Amino acid sequence: MVGDGSVPFGAGAAPSHRLAAGVEGELHLGMMAHRCWDESYAAGALPWDTGEPEPLLVEFVAAGRVRPMRTLEIGAGTGTNSIYLAERGFDVVGIDVAPRAVERANAKLDGGALRCRFVTLNFLAASPANDPFDFVFDRGCFHVFDEPEERAQFASRVAAALVPGGFWLSIVGSTEGPPREVGPPRRSAREVTLAIEPALEIIELRAAEFRGHGAQAWFCLSRRRTAASAF
């Protein structure tokens, strides 16, 4: 399912799951609470923390599809993606429900001059300070909600955190591909669409993967509506 993949970001916007490796942000939003993520950071059990920025995000930025702007990363973990964006001129707030993750992310900044900060926050319980944002990114957060109502709530909160016309890029575990016993939660294209609309307009939904880990994914790009949908 493919939408308008050529839209340059910012051009029209105001100024009990088992895990495989490679899904930073996996289950970082307290309300689903299948495990205590802060304890995982304490124990060093971090298979999702690759230490490298998400390749799909890197390609997205390198292709010029998003320009430096005010950005929120949900489930930022130890800050790899947020810092990558900040190094390229983005003004970034990274949030995570695990205090130890936020401590590690802030330690990476080491008092540098990047426009990047990290905050401990449950996204479904509180709004980030200084919103709205022009761009929201999450890698493996939206998909962890098992209930359709929770996924719809997540999408609604993303919309509320965006300026009109602002964009959300989410990397979502997919039902495509062979059966597997571990890895990110699996959501169908229909489940993704039903959760996101009508809060946002999906402008691109295509097959992708969590690279190096063999897990299929959806690359889902949405835009906050400037007018109410017909839903």
Short mmCIF file of C-alpha atoms in Angstrom, two decimals:
data_model
loop_
_atom_site.label_atom_id
_atom_site.label_comp_id
_atom_site.label_asym_id
_atom_site.label_seq_id
_atom_site.Cartn_x
_atom_site.Cartn_y
_atom_site.Cartn_z
CA MET A 1 0.00 0.00 0.00
CA VAL A 2 1.77 3.15 -1.16
CA GLY A 3 0.78 6.77 -0.82
CA ASP A 4 2.56 9.94 -1.89
CA GLY A 5 6.11 9.04 -1.00
CA SER A 6 7.51 12.17 -2.65
CA VAL A 7 6.25 14.67 -0.08
CA PRO A 8 9.22 16.66 1.31
CA PHE A 9 8.75 17.03 5.04
CA GLY A 10 8.34 20.56 6.21
CA ALA A 11 7.36 21.90 2.82
CA GLY A 12 3.77 22.42 3.88
CA ALA A 13 4.02 22.31 7.67
CA ALA A 14 4.17 25.16 10.13
CA PRO A 15 7.70 26.55 11.46
CA SER A 16 3.64 -10.84 27.21
CA HIS A 17 5.79 -10.02 23.84
CA ARG A 18 9.18 -11.70 23.38
CA LEU A 19 11.86 -9.58 21.79
CA ALA A 20 14.50 -10.15 19.18
CA ALA A 21 17.38 -7.75 18.78
CA GLY A 22 17.06 -4.46 17.01
CA VAL A 23 13.92 -2.65 18.08
CA GLU A 24 14.90 0.46 20.00
CA GLY A 25 11.88 1.89 21.75
CA GLU A 26 10.32 -1.59 22.02
CA LEU A 27 7.62 -1.46 24.73
CA HIS A 28 8.77 1.81 26.25
CA LEU A 29 5.35 3.26 27.09
CA GLY A 30 4.40 2.14 30.61
CA MET A 31 0.69 1.64 29.98
CA MET A 32 1.21 -1.66 28.17
CA ALA A 33 3.52 -2.74 31.04
CA HIS A 34 4.39 -6.25 29.84
CA ARG A 35 7.73 -5.77 31.58
CA CYS A 36 9.63 -3.13 33.51
CA TRP A 37 11.89 -1.46 30.99
CA ASP A 38 13.82 0.42 33.62
CA GLU A 39 14.83 -2.95 35.10
CA SER A 40 16.01 -4.03 31.64
CA TYR A 41 18.34 -1.03 31.53
CA ALA A 42 19.58 -1.80 35.03
CA ALA A 43 20.31 -5.40 34.03
CA GLY A 44 21.82 -4.49 30.66
CA ALA A 45 19.25 -6.64 28.86
CA LEU A 46 18.90 -4.36 25.84
CA PRO A 47 18.59 -6.39 22.61
CA TRP A 48 16.65 -3.54 20.99
CA ASP A 49 19.44 -0.99 21.54
CA THR A 50 21.66 -1.40 18.47
CA GLY A 51 23.77 1.69 19.10
CA GLU A 52 23.22 2.75 15.47
CA PRO A 53 20.57 5.12 14.07
CA GLU A 54 17.62 3.45 12.37
CA PRO A 55 18.61 2.90 8.69
CA LEU A 56 15.14 3.85 7.42
CA LEU A 57 15.41 7.16 9.27
CA VAL A 58 18.93 7.74 7.96
CA GLU A 59 17.77 7.17 4.38
CA PHE A 60 14.80 9.43 4.96
CA VAL A 61 16.98 12.30 6.14
CA ALA A 62 19.70 11.73 3.54
CA ALA A 63 17.11 11.85 0.75
CA GLY A 64 16.08 15.33 1.88
CA ARG A 65 12.57 14.24 2.71
CA VAL A 66 12.67 16.04 6.04
CA ARG A 67 14.46 19.28 6.85
CA PRO A 68 15.74 20.31 10.30
CA MET A 69 12.75 21.19 12.47
CA ARG A 70 11.29 20.79 15.96
CA THR A 71 11.14 17.03 16.50
CA LEU A 72 9.79 14.63 19.12
CA GLU A 73 11.07 11.07 19.38
CA ILE A 74 8.77 8.76 21.37
CA GLY A 75 10.56 5.83 23.03
CA ALA A 76 13.98 7.38 22.51
CA GLY A 77 15.83 4.78 24.58
CA THR A 78 19.47 5.75 25.01
CA GLY A 79 19.10 8.52 22.46
CA THR A 80 20.77 7.17 19.33
CA ASN A 81 18.18 8.42 16.83
CA SER A 82 17.55 11.72 18.59
CA ILE A 83 21.25 12.55 18.69
CA TYR A 84 21.61 11.56 15.03
CA LEU A 85 18.90 14.08 14.14
CA ALA A 86 20.29 16.80 16.41
CA GLU A 87 23.72 16.45 14.80
CA ARG A 88 22.01 17.34 11.53
CA GLY A 89 20.39 20.50 12.82
CA PHE A 90 17.10 19.21 14.24
CA ASP A 91 15.80 20.60 17.54
CA VAL A 92 14.92 17.36 19.32
CA VAL A 93 13.09 16.25 22.45
CA GLY A 94 13.44 12.53 23.16
CA ILE A 95 11.06 10.91 25.66
CA ASP A 96 11.09 7.51 27.30
CA VAL A 97 9.26 5.91 30.21
CA ALA A 98 12.48 4.35 31.59
CA PRO A 99 14.47 6.80 33.77
CA ARG A 100 17.70 4.84 33.29
CA ALA A 101 17.36 5.09 29.52
CA VAL A 102 16.94 8.85 29.81
CA GLU A 103 19.97 9.07 32.11
CA ARG A 104 22.09 7.24 29.54
CA ALA A 105 20.79 9.38 26.71
CA ASN A 106 21.60 12.60 28.56
CA ALA A 107 25.05 11.23 29.41
CA LYS A 108 25.73 10.82 25.68
CA LEU A 109 25.17 14.54 25.22
CA ASP A 110 28.00 15.19 27.69
CA GLY A 111 27.13 18.88 27.97
CA GLY A 112 27.50 19.43 24.24
CA ALA A 113 25.88 22.19 22.24
CA LEU A 114 23.37 20.04 20.37
CA ARG A 115 19.75 21.16 20.47
CA CYS A 116 18.63 17.90 22.05
CA ARG A 117 17.26 16.96 25.45
CA PHE A 118 15.78 13.85 27.00
CA VAL A 119 12.87 13.60 29.41
CA THR A 120 11.28 10.73 31.34
CA LEU A 121 7.65 10.70 30.26
CA ASN A 122 4.76 8.29 29.71
CA PHE A 123 3.41 9.57 26.42
CA LEU A 124 -0.12 8.31 26.99
CA ALA A 125 -0.32 9.93 30.42
CA ALA A 126 1.25 13.35 29.83
CA SER A 127 2.08 15.69 26.97
CA PRO A 128 5.66 16.70 26.25
CA ALA A 129 6.57 20.24 27.24
CA ASN A 130 6.93 22.82 24.49
CA ASP A 131 4.72 21.02 22.01
CA PRO A 132 3.51 21.15 19.28
CA PHE A 133 6.23 19.70 17.09
CA ASP A 134 6.75 19.68 13.32
CA PHE A 135 7.91 16.07 13.18
CA VAL A 136 7.36 13.01 15.39
CA PHE A 137 9.37 9.81 15.07
CA ASP A 138 8.98 6.44 16.76
CA ARG A 139 10.68 3.13 16.14
CA GLY A 140 8.77 0.29 17.71
CA CYS A 141 6.43 2.08 20.13
CA PHE A 142 3.07 2.44 18.40
CA HIS A 143 2.91 -1.25 17.56
CA VAL A 144 3.24 -2.55 21.13
CA PHE A 145 -0.37 -1.80 22.04
CA ASP A 146 -2.49 -4.92 21.76
CA GLU A 147 -5.87 -3.18 21.99
CA PRO A 148 -7.17 -1.17 19.00
CA GLU A 149 -8.40 1.53 21.37
CA GLU A 150 -4.89 1.98 22.78
CA ARG A 151 -3.35 2.29 19.33
CA ALA A 152 -6.00 4.84 18.38
CA GLN A 153 -5.26 6.77 21.56
CA PHE A 154 -1.56 6.76 20.73
CA ALA A 155 -2.28 8.15 17.26
CA SER A 156 -4.59 10.82 18.67
CA ARG A 157 -1.90 11.95 21.09
CA VAL A 158 0.62 12.13 18.26
CA ALA A 159 -1.80 14.31 16.31
CA ALA A 160 -2.23 16.56 19.34
CA ALA A 161 1.55 16.93 19.63
CA LEU A 162 1.92 18.03 16.00
CA VAL A 163 1.37 21.36 14.31
CA PRO A 164 -1.32 21.28 11.59
CA GLY A 165 0.29 19.60 8.62
CA GLY A 166 3.07 18.15 10.80
CA PHE A 167 4.39 14.65 10.09
CA TRP A 168 4.75 11.39 12.01
CA LEU A 169 7.06 8.60 10.88
CA SER A 170 6.53 5.26 12.63
CA ILE A 171 8.39 2.00 12.05
CA VAL A 172 5.86 -0.73 12.89
CA GLY A 173 6.18 -4.51 13.21
CA SER A 174 4.33 -6.20 10.34
CA THR A 175 2.23 -9.34 9.91
CA GLU A 176 4.04 -9.94 6.63
CA GLY A 177 6.77 -12.56 6.42
CA PRO A 178 7.11 -16.08 7.83
CA PRO A 179 5.99 -17.05 11.35
CA ARG A 180 8.42 -16.20 14.14
CA GLU A 181 8.52 -16.79 17.87
CA VAL A 182 10.43 -13.65 18.85
CA GLY A 183 10.65 -10.05 17.71
CA PRO A 184 8.43 -7.01 17.53
CA PRO A 185 4.63 -7.24 17.79
CA ARG A 186 2.97 -7.83 14.44
CA ARG A 187 0.31 -5.47 13.10
CA SER A 188 -1.55 -5.67 9.81
CA ALA A 189 -1.87 -2.77 7.40
CA ARG A 190 -5.56 -2.67 8.28
CA GLU A 191 -4.84 -2.40 12.00
CA VAL A 192 -2.37 0.41 11.41
CA THR A 193 -4.78 2.31 9.18
CA LEU A 194 -7.78 1.96 11.48
CA ALA A 195 -5.77 3.27 14.43
CA ILE A 196 -4.24 6.26 12.69
CA GLU A 197 -7.24 7.55 10.77
CA PRO A 198 -9.08 9.82 11.26
CA ALA A 199 -6.60 11.58 13.59
CA LEU A 200 -3.99 11.77 10.84
CA GLU A 201 -3.81 11.26 7.09
CA ILE A 202 -1.64 8.34 6.01
CA ILE A 203 0.41 9.47 3.04
CA GLU A 204 2.73 6.47 2.73
CA LEU A 205 2.46 2.92 4.05
CA ARG A 206 4.92 0.43 2.59
CA ALA A 207 6.68 -2.79 3.41
CA ALA A 208 10.09 -2.51 5.04
CA GLU A 209 12.12 -4.42 7.62
CA PHE A 210 14.07 -4.06 10.81
CA ARG A 211 17.38 -4.54 9.05
CA GLY A 212 19.80 -7.16 10.18
CA HIS A 213 17.13 -8.93 12.22
CA GLY A 214 14.85 -10.45 9.61
CA ALA A 215 11.66 -8.95 11.02
CA GLN A 216 9.25 -7.39 8.55
CA ALA A 217 7.99 -3.87 9.23
CA TRP A 218 5.77 -1.13 7.95
CA PHE A 219 7.21 2.26 7.07
CA CYS A 220 4.25 4.45 7.97
CA LEU A 221 4.26 8.17 7.23
CA SER A 222 1.30 10.25 8.36
CA ARG A 223 0.37 13.91 8.40
CA ARG A 224 -1.84 15.74 10.88
CA ARG A 225 -5.03 16.73 9.15
CA THR A 226 -5.76 20.39 8.56
CA ALA A 227 -9.47 19.58 8.13
CA ALA A 228 -11.68 16.94 9.70
CA SER A 229 -11.91 13.61 7.90
CA ALA A 230 -15.14 12.02 6.71
CA PHE A 231 -14.85 9.17 9.26
#
